[in-house]
PDB file of N, CA and C in Angstrom:
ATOM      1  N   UNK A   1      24.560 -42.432  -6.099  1.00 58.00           N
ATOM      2  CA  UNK A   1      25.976 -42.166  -6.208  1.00 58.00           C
ATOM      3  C   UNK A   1      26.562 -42.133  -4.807  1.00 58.00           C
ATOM      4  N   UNK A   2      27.498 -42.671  -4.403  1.00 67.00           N
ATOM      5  CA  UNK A   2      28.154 -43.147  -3.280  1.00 67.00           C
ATOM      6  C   UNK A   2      29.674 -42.143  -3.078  1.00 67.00           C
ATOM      7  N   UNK A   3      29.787 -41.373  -2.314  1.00 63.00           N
ATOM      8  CA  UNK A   3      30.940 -40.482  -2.380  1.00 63.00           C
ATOM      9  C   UNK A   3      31.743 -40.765  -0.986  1.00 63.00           C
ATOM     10  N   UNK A   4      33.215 -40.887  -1.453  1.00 69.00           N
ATOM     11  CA  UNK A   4      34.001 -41.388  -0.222  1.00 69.00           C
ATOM     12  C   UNK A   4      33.787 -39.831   0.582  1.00 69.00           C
ATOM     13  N   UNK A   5      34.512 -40.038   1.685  1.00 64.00           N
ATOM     14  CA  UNK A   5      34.131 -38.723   3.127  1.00 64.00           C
ATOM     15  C   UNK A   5      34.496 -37.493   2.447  1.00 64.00           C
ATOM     16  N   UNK A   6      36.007 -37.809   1.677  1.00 65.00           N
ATOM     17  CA  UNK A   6      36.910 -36.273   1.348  1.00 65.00           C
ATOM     18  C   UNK A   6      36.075 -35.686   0.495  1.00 65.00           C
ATOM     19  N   UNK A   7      35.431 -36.441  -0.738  1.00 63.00           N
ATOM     20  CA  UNK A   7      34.277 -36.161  -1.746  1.00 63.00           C
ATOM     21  C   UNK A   7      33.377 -35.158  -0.977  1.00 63.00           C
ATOM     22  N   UNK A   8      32.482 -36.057   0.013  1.00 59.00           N
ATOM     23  CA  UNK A   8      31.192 -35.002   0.448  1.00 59.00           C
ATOM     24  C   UNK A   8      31.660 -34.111   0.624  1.00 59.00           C
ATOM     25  N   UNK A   9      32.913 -33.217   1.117  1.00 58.00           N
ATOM     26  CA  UNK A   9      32.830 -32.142   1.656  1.00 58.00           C
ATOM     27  C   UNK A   9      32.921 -31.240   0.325  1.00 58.00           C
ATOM     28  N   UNK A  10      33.086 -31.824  -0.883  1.00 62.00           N
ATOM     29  CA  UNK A  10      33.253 -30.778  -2.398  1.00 62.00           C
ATOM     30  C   UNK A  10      31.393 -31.033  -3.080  1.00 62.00           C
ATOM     31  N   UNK A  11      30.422 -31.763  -2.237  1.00 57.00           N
ATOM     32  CA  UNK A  11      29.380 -31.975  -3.260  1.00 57.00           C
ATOM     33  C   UNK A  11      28.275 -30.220  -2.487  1.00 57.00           C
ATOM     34  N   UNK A  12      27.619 -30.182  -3.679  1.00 61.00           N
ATOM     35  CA  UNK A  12      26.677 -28.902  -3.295  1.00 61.00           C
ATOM     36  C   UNK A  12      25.746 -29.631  -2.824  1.00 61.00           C
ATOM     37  N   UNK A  13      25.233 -28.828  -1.936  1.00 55.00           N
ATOM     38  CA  UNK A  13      23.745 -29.071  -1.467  1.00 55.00           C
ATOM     39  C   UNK A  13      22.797 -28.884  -2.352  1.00 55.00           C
ATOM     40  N   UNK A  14      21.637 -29.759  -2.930  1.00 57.00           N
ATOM     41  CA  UNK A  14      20.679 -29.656  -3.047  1.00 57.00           C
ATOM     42  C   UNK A  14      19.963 -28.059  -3.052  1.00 57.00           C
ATOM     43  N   UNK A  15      19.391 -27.660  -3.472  1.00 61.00           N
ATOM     44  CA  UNK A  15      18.407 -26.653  -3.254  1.00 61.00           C
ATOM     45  C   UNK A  15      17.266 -26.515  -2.482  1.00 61.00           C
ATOM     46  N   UNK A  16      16.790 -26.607  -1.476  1.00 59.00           N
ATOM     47  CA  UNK A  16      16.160 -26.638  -0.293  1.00 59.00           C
ATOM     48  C   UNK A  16      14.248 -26.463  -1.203  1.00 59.00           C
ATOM     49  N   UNK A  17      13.614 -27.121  -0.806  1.00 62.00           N
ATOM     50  CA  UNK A  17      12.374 -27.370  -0.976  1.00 62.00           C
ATOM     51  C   UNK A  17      11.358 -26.575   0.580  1.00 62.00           C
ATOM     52  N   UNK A  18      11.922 -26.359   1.138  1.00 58.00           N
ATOM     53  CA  UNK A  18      11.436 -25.601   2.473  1.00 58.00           C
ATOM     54  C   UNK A  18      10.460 -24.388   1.759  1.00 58.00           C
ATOM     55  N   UNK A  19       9.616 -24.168   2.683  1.00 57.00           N
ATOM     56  CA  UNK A  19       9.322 -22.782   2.372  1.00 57.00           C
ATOM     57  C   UNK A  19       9.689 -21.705   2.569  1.00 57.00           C
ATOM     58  N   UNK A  20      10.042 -21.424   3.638  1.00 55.00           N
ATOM     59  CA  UNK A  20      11.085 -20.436   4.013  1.00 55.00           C
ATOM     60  C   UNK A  20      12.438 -19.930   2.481  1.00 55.00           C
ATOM     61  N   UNK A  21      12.863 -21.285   2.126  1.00 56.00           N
ATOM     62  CA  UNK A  21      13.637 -21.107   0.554  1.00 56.00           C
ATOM     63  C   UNK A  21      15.235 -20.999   1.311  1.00 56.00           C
ATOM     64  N   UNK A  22      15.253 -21.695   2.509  1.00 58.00           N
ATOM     65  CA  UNK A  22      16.564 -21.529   3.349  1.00 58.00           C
ATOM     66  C   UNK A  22      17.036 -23.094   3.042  1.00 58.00           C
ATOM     67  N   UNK A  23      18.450 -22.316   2.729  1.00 61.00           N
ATOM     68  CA  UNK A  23      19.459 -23.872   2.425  1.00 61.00           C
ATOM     69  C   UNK A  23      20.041 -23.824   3.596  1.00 61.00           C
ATOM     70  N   UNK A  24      20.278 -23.408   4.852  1.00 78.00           N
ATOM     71  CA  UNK A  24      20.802 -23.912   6.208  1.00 78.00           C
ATOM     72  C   UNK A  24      20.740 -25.230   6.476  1.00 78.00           C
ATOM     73  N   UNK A  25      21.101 -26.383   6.272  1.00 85.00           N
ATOM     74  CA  UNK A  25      21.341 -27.413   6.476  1.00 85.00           C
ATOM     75  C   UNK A  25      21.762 -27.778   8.185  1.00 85.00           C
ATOM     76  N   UNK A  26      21.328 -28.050   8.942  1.00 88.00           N
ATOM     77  CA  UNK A  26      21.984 -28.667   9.939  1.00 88.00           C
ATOM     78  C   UNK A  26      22.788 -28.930  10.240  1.00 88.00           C
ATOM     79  N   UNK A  27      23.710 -28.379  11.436  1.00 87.00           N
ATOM     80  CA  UNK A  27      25.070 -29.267  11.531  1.00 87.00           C
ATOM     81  C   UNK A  27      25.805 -30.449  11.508  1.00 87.00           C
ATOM     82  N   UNK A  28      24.377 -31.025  12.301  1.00 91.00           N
ATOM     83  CA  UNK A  28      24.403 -32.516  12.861  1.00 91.00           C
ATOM     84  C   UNK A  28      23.562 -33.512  12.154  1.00 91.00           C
ATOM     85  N   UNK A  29      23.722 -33.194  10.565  1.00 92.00           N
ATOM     86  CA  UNK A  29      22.702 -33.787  10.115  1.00 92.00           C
ATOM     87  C   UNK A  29      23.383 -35.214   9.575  1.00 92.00           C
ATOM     88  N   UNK A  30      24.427 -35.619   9.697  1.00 91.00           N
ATOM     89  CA  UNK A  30      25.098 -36.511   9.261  1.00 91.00           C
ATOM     90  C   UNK A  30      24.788 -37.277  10.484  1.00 91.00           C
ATOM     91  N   UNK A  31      25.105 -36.596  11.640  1.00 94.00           N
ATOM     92  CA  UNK A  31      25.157 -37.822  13.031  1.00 94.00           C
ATOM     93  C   UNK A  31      23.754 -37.803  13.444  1.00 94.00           C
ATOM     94  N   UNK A  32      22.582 -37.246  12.826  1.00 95.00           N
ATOM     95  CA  UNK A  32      21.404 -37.607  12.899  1.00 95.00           C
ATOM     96  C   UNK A  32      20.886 -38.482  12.200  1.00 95.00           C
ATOM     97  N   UNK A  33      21.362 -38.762  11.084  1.00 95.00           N
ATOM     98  CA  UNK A  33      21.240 -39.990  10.272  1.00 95.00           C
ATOM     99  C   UNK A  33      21.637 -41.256  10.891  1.00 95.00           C
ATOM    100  N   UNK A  34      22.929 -41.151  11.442  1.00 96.00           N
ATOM    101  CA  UNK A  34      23.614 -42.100  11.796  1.00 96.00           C
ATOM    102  C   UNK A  34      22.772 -42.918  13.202  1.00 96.00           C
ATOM    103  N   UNK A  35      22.330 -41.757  13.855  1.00 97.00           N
ATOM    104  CA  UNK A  35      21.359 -42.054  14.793  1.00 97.00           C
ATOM    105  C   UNK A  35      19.923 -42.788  14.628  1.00 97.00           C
ATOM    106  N   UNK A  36      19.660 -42.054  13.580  1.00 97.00           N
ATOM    107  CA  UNK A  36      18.657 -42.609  12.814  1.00 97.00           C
ATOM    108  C   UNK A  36      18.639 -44.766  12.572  1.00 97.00           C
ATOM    109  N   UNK A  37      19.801 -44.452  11.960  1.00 97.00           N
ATOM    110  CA  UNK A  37      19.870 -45.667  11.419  1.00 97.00           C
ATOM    111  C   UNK A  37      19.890 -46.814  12.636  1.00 97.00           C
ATOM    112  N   UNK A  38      20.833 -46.558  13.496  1.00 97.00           N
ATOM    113  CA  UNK A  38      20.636 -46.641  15.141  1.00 97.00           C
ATOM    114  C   UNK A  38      19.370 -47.108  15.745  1.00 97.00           C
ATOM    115  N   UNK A  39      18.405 -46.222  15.608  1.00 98.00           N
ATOM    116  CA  UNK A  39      17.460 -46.343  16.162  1.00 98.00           C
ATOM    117  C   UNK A  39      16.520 -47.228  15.502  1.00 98.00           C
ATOM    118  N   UNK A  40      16.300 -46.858  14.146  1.00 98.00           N
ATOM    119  CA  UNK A  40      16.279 -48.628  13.713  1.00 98.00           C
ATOM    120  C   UNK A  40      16.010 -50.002  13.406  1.00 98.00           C
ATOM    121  N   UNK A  41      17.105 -50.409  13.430  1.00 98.00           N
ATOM    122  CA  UNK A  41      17.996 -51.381  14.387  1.00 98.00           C
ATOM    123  C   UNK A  41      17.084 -51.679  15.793  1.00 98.00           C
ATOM    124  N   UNK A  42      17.372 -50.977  16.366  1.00 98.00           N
ATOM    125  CA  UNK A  42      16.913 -51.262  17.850  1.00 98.00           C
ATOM    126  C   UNK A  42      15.013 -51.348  17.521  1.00 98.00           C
ATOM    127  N   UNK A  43      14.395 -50.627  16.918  1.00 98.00           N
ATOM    128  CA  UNK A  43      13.198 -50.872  16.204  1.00 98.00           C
ATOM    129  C   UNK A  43      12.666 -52.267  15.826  1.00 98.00           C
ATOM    130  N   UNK A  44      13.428 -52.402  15.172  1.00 98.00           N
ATOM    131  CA  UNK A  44      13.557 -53.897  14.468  1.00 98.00           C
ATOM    132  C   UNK A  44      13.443 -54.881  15.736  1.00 98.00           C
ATOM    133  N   UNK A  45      14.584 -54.781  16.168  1.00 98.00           N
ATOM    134  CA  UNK A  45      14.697 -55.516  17.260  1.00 98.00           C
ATOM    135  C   UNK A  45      13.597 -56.035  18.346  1.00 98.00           C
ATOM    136  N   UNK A  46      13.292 -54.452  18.809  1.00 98.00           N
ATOM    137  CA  UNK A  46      11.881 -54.753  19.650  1.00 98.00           C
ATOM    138  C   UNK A  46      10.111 -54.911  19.104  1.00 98.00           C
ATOM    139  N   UNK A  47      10.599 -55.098  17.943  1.00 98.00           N
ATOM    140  CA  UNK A  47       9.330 -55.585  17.270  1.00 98.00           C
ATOM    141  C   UNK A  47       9.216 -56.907  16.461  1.00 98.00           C
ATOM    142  N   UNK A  48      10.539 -57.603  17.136  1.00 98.00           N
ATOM    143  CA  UNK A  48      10.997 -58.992  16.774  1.00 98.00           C
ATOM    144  C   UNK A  48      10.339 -59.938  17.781  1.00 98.00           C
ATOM    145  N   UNK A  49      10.650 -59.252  19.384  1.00 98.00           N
ATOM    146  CA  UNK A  49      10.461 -59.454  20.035  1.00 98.00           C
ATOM    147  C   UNK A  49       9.109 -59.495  20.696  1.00 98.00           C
ATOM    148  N   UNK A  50       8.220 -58.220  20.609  1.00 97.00           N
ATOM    149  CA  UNK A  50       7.045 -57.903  20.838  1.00 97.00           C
ATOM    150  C   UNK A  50       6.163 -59.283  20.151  1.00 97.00           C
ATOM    151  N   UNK A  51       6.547 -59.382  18.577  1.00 97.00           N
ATOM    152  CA  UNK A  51       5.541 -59.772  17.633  1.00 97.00           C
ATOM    153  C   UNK A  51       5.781 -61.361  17.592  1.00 97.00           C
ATOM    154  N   UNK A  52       7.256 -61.461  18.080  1.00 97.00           N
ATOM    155  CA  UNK A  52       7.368 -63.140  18.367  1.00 97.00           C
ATOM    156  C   UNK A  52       6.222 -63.502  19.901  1.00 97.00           C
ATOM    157  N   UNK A  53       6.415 -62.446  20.781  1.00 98.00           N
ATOM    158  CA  UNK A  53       5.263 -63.311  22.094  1.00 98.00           C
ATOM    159  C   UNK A  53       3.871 -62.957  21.650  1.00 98.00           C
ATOM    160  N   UNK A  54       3.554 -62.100  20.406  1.00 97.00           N
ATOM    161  CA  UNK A  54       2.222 -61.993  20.588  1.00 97.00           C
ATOM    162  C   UNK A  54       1.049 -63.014  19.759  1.00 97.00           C
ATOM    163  N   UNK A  55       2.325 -63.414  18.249  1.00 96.00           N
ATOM    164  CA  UNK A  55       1.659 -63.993  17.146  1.00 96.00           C
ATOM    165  C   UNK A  55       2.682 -64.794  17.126  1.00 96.00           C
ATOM    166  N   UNK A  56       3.530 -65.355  17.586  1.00 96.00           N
ATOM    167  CA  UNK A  56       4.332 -66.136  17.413  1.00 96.00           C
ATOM    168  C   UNK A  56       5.061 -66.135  15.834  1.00 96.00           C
ATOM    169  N   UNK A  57       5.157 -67.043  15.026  1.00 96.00           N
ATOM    170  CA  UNK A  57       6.022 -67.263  13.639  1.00 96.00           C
ATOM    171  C   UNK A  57       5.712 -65.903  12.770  1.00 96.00           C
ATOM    172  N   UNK A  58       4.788 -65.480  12.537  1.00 97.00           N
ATOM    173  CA  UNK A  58       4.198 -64.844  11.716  1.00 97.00           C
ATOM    174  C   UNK A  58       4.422 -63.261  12.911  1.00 97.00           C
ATOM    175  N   UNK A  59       4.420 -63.239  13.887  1.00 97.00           N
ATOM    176  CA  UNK A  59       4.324 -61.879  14.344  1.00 97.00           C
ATOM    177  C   UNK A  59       6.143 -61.417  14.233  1.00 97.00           C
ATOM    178  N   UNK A  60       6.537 -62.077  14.442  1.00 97.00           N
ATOM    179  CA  UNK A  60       8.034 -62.422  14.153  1.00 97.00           C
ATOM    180  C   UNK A  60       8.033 -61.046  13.175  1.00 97.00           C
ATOM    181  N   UNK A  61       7.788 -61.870  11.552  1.00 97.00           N
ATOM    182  CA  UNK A  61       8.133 -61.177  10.818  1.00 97.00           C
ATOM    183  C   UNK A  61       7.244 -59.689  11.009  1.00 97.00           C
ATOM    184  N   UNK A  62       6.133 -59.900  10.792  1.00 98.00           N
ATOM    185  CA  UNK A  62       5.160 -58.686  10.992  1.00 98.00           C
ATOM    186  C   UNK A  62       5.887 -57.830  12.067  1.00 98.00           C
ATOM    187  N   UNK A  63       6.050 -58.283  13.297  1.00 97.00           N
ATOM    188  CA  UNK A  63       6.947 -57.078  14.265  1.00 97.00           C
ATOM    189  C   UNK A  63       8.305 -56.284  13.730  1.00 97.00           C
ATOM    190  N   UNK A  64       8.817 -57.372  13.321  1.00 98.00           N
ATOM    191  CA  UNK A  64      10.553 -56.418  12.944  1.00 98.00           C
ATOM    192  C   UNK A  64      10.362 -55.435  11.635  1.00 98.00           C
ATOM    193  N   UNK A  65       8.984 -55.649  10.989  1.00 98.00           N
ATOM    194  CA  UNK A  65       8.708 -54.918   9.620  1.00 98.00           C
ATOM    195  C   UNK A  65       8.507 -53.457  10.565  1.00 98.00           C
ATOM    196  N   UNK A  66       6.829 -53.681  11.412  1.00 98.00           N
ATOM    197  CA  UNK A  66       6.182 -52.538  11.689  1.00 98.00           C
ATOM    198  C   UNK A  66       7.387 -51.732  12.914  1.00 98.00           C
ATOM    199  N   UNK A  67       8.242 -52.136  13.620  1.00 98.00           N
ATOM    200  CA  UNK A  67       9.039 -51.782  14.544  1.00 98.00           C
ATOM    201  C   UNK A  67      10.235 -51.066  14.066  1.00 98.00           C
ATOM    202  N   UNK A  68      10.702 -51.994  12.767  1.00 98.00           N
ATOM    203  CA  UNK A  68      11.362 -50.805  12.038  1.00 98.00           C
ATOM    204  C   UNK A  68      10.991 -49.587  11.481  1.00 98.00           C
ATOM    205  N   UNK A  69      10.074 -49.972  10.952  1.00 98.00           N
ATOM    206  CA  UNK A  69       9.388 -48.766   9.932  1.00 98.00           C
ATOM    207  C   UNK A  69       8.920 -47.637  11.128  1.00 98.00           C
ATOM    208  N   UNK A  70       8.058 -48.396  12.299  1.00 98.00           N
ATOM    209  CA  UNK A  70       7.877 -47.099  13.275  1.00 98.00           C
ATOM    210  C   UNK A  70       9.298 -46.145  13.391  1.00 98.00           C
ATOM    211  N   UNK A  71       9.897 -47.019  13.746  1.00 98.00           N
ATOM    212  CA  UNK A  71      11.221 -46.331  14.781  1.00 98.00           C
ATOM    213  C   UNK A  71      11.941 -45.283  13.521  1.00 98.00           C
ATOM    214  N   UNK A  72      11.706 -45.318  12.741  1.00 98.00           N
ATOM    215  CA  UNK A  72      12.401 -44.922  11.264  1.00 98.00           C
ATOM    216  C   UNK A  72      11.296 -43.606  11.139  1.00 98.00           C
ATOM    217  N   UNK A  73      10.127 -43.568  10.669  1.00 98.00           N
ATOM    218  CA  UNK A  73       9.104 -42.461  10.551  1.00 98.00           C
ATOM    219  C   UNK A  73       9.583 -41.769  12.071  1.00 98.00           C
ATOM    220  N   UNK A  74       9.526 -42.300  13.155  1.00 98.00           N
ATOM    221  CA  UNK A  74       9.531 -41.127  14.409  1.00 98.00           C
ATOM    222  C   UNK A  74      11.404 -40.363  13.971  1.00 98.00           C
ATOM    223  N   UNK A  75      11.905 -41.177  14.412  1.00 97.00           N
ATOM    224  CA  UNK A  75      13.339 -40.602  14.018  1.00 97.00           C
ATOM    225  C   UNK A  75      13.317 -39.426  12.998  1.00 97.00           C
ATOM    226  N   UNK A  76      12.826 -40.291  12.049  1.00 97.00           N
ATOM    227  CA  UNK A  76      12.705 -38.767  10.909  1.00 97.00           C
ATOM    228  C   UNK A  76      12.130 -37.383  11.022  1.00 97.00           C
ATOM    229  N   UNK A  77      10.780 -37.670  11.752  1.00 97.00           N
ATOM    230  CA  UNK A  77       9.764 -36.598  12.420  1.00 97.00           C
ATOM    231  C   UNK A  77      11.306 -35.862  13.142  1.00 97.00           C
ATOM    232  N   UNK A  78      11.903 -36.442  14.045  1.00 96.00           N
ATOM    233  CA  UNK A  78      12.764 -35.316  15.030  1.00 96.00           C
ATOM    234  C   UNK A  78      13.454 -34.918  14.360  1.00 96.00           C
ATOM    235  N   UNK A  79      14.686 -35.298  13.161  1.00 96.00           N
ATOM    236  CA  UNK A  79      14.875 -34.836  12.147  1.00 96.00           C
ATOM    237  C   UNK A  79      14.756 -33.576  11.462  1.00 96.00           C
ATOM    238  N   UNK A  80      13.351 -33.926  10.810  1.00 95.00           N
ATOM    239  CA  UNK A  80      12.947 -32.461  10.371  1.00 95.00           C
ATOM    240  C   UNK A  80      12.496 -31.392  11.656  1.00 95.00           C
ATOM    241  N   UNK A  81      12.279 -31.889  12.227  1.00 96.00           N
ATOM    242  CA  UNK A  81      11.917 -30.678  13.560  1.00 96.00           C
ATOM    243  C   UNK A  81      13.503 -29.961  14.274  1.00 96.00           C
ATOM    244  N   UNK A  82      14.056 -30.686  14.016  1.00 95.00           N
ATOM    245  CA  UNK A  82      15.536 -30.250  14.635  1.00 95.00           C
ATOM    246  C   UNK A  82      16.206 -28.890  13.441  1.00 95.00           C
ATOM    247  N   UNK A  83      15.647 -29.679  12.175  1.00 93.00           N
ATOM    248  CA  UNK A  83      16.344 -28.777  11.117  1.00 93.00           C
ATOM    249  C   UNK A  83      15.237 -27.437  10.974  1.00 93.00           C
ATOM    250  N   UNK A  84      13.785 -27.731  11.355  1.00 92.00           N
ATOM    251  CA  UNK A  84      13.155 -26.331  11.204  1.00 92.00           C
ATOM    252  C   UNK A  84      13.172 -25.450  12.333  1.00 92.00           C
ATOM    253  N   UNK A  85      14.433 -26.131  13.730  1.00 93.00           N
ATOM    254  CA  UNK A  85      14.473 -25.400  14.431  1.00 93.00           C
ATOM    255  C   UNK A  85      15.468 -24.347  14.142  1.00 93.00           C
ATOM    256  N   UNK A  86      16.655 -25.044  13.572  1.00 90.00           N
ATOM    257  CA  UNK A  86      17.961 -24.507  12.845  1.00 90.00           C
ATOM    258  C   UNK A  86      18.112 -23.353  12.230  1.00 90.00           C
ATOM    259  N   UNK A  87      17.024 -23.766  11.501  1.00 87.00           N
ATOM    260  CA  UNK A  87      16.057 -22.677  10.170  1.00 87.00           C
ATOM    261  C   UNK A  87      15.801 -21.341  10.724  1.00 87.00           C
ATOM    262  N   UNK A  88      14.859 -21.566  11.868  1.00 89.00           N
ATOM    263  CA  UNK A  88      13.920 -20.258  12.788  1.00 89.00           C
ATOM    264  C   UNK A  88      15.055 -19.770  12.820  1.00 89.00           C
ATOM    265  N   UNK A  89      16.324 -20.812  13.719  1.00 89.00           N
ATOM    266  CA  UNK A  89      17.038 -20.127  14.485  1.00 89.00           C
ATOM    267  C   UNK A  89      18.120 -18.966  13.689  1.00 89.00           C
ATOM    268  N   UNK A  90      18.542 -19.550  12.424  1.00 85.00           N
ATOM    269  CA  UNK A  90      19.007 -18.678  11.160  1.00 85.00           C
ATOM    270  C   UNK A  90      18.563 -17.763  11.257  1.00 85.00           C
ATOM    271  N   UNK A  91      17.153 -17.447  10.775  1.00 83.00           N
ATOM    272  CA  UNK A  91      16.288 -16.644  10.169  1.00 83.00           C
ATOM    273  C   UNK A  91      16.055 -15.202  11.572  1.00 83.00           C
ATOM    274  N   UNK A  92      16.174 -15.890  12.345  1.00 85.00           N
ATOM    275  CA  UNK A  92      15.838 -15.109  14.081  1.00 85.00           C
ATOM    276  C   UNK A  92      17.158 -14.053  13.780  1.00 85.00           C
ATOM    277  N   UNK A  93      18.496 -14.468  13.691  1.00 82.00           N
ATOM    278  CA  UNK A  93      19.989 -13.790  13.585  1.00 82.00           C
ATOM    279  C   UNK A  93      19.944 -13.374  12.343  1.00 82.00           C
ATOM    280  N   UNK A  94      19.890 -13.578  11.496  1.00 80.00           N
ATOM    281  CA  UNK A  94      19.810 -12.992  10.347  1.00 80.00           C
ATOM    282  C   UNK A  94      18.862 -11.367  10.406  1.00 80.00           C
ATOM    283  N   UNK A  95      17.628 -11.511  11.029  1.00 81.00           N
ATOM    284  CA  UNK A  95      16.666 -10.605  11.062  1.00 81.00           C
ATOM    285  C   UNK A  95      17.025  -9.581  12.108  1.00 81.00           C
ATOM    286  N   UNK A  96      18.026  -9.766  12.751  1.00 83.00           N
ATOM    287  CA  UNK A  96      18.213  -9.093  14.271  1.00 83.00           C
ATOM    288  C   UNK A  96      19.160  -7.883  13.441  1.00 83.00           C
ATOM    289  N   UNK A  97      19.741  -8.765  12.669  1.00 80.00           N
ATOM    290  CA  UNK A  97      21.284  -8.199  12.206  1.00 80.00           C
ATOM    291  C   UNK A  97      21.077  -7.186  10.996  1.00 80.00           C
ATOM    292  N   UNK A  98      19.474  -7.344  10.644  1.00 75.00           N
ATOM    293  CA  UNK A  98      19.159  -6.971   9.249  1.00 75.00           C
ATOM    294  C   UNK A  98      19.557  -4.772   9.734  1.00 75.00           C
ATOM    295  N   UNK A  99      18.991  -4.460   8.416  1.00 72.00           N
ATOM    296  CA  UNK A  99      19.663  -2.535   8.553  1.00 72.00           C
ATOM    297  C   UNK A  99      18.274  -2.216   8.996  1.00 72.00           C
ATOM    298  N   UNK A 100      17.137  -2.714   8.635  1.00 71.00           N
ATOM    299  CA  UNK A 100      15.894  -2.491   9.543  1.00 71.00           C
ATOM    300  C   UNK A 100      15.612  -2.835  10.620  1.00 71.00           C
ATOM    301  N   UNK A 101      16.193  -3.658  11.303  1.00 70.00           N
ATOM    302  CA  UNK A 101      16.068  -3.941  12.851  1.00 70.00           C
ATOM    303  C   UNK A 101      17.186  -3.238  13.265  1.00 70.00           C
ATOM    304  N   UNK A 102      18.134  -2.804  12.865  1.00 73.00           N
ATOM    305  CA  UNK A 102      19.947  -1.750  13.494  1.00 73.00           C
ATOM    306  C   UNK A 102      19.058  -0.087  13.473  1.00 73.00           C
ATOM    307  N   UNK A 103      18.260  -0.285  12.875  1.00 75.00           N
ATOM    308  CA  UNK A 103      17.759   1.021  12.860  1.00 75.00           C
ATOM    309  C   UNK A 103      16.450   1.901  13.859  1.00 75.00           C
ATOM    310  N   UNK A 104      15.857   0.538  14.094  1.00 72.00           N
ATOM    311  CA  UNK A 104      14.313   0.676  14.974  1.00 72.00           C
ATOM    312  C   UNK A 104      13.335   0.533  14.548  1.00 72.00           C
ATOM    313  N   UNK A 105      13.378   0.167  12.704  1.00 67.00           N
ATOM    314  CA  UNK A 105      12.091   0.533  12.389  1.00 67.00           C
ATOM    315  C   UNK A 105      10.915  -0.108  12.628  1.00 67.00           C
ATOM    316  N   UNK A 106      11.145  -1.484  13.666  1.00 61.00           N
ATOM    317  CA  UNK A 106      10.427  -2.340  13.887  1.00 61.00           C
ATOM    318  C   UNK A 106      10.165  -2.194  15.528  1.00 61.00           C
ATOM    319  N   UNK A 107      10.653  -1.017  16.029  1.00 56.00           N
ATOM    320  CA  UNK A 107      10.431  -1.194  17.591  1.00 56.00           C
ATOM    321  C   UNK A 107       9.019  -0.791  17.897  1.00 56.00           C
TER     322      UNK A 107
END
């Protein structure tokens, strides 16, 4: 399902599969995609290139496959690492703020 811009901002989030059980979503998770997609692209590209001088006709295709697909799995890896930093970082303020840490019982 394809939702124009004004749309996304009325759709719910998903229910978070994390363990933690935190729906904190990322801020920047839209322009991390976008980056994503970005990167790529440029993936593609240099594995067009790589696989055309190494195998010539055939590395061609074989490069822009494996160059995308790399550049796409790493991107994603930072991705989720950005959002389980997000997460900690929630969970860190949340816990500071809690009536058991205002109180000491953890000093």
């Amino acid at each position: 399902v394809r939702y124009t811009p004004s749309q996304q901002r009325n759709v719910p989030v998903p229910r978070s599969r994390n363990p933690t059980g935190s729906d904190a979503v990322h801020p920047q998770k839209d322009s991390m995609k976008q980056q994503r997609k970005a990167k790529t692209v440029a993936g593609v590209g240099a594995g067009v290139v790589v696989g055309t001088l190494v195998a010539g006709p055939v590395g061609f295709v074989l490069g822009a496959a494996a160059g995308g697909y790399a550049a796409n799995k790493i991107s994603k890896n930072g991705e989720r690492r950005a959002q389980r930093h997000h997460e900690q970082k929630n969970f860190q303020q949340a816990a500071t703020k809690s009536a058991a840490a205002q109180s000491g019982a953890f000093a």
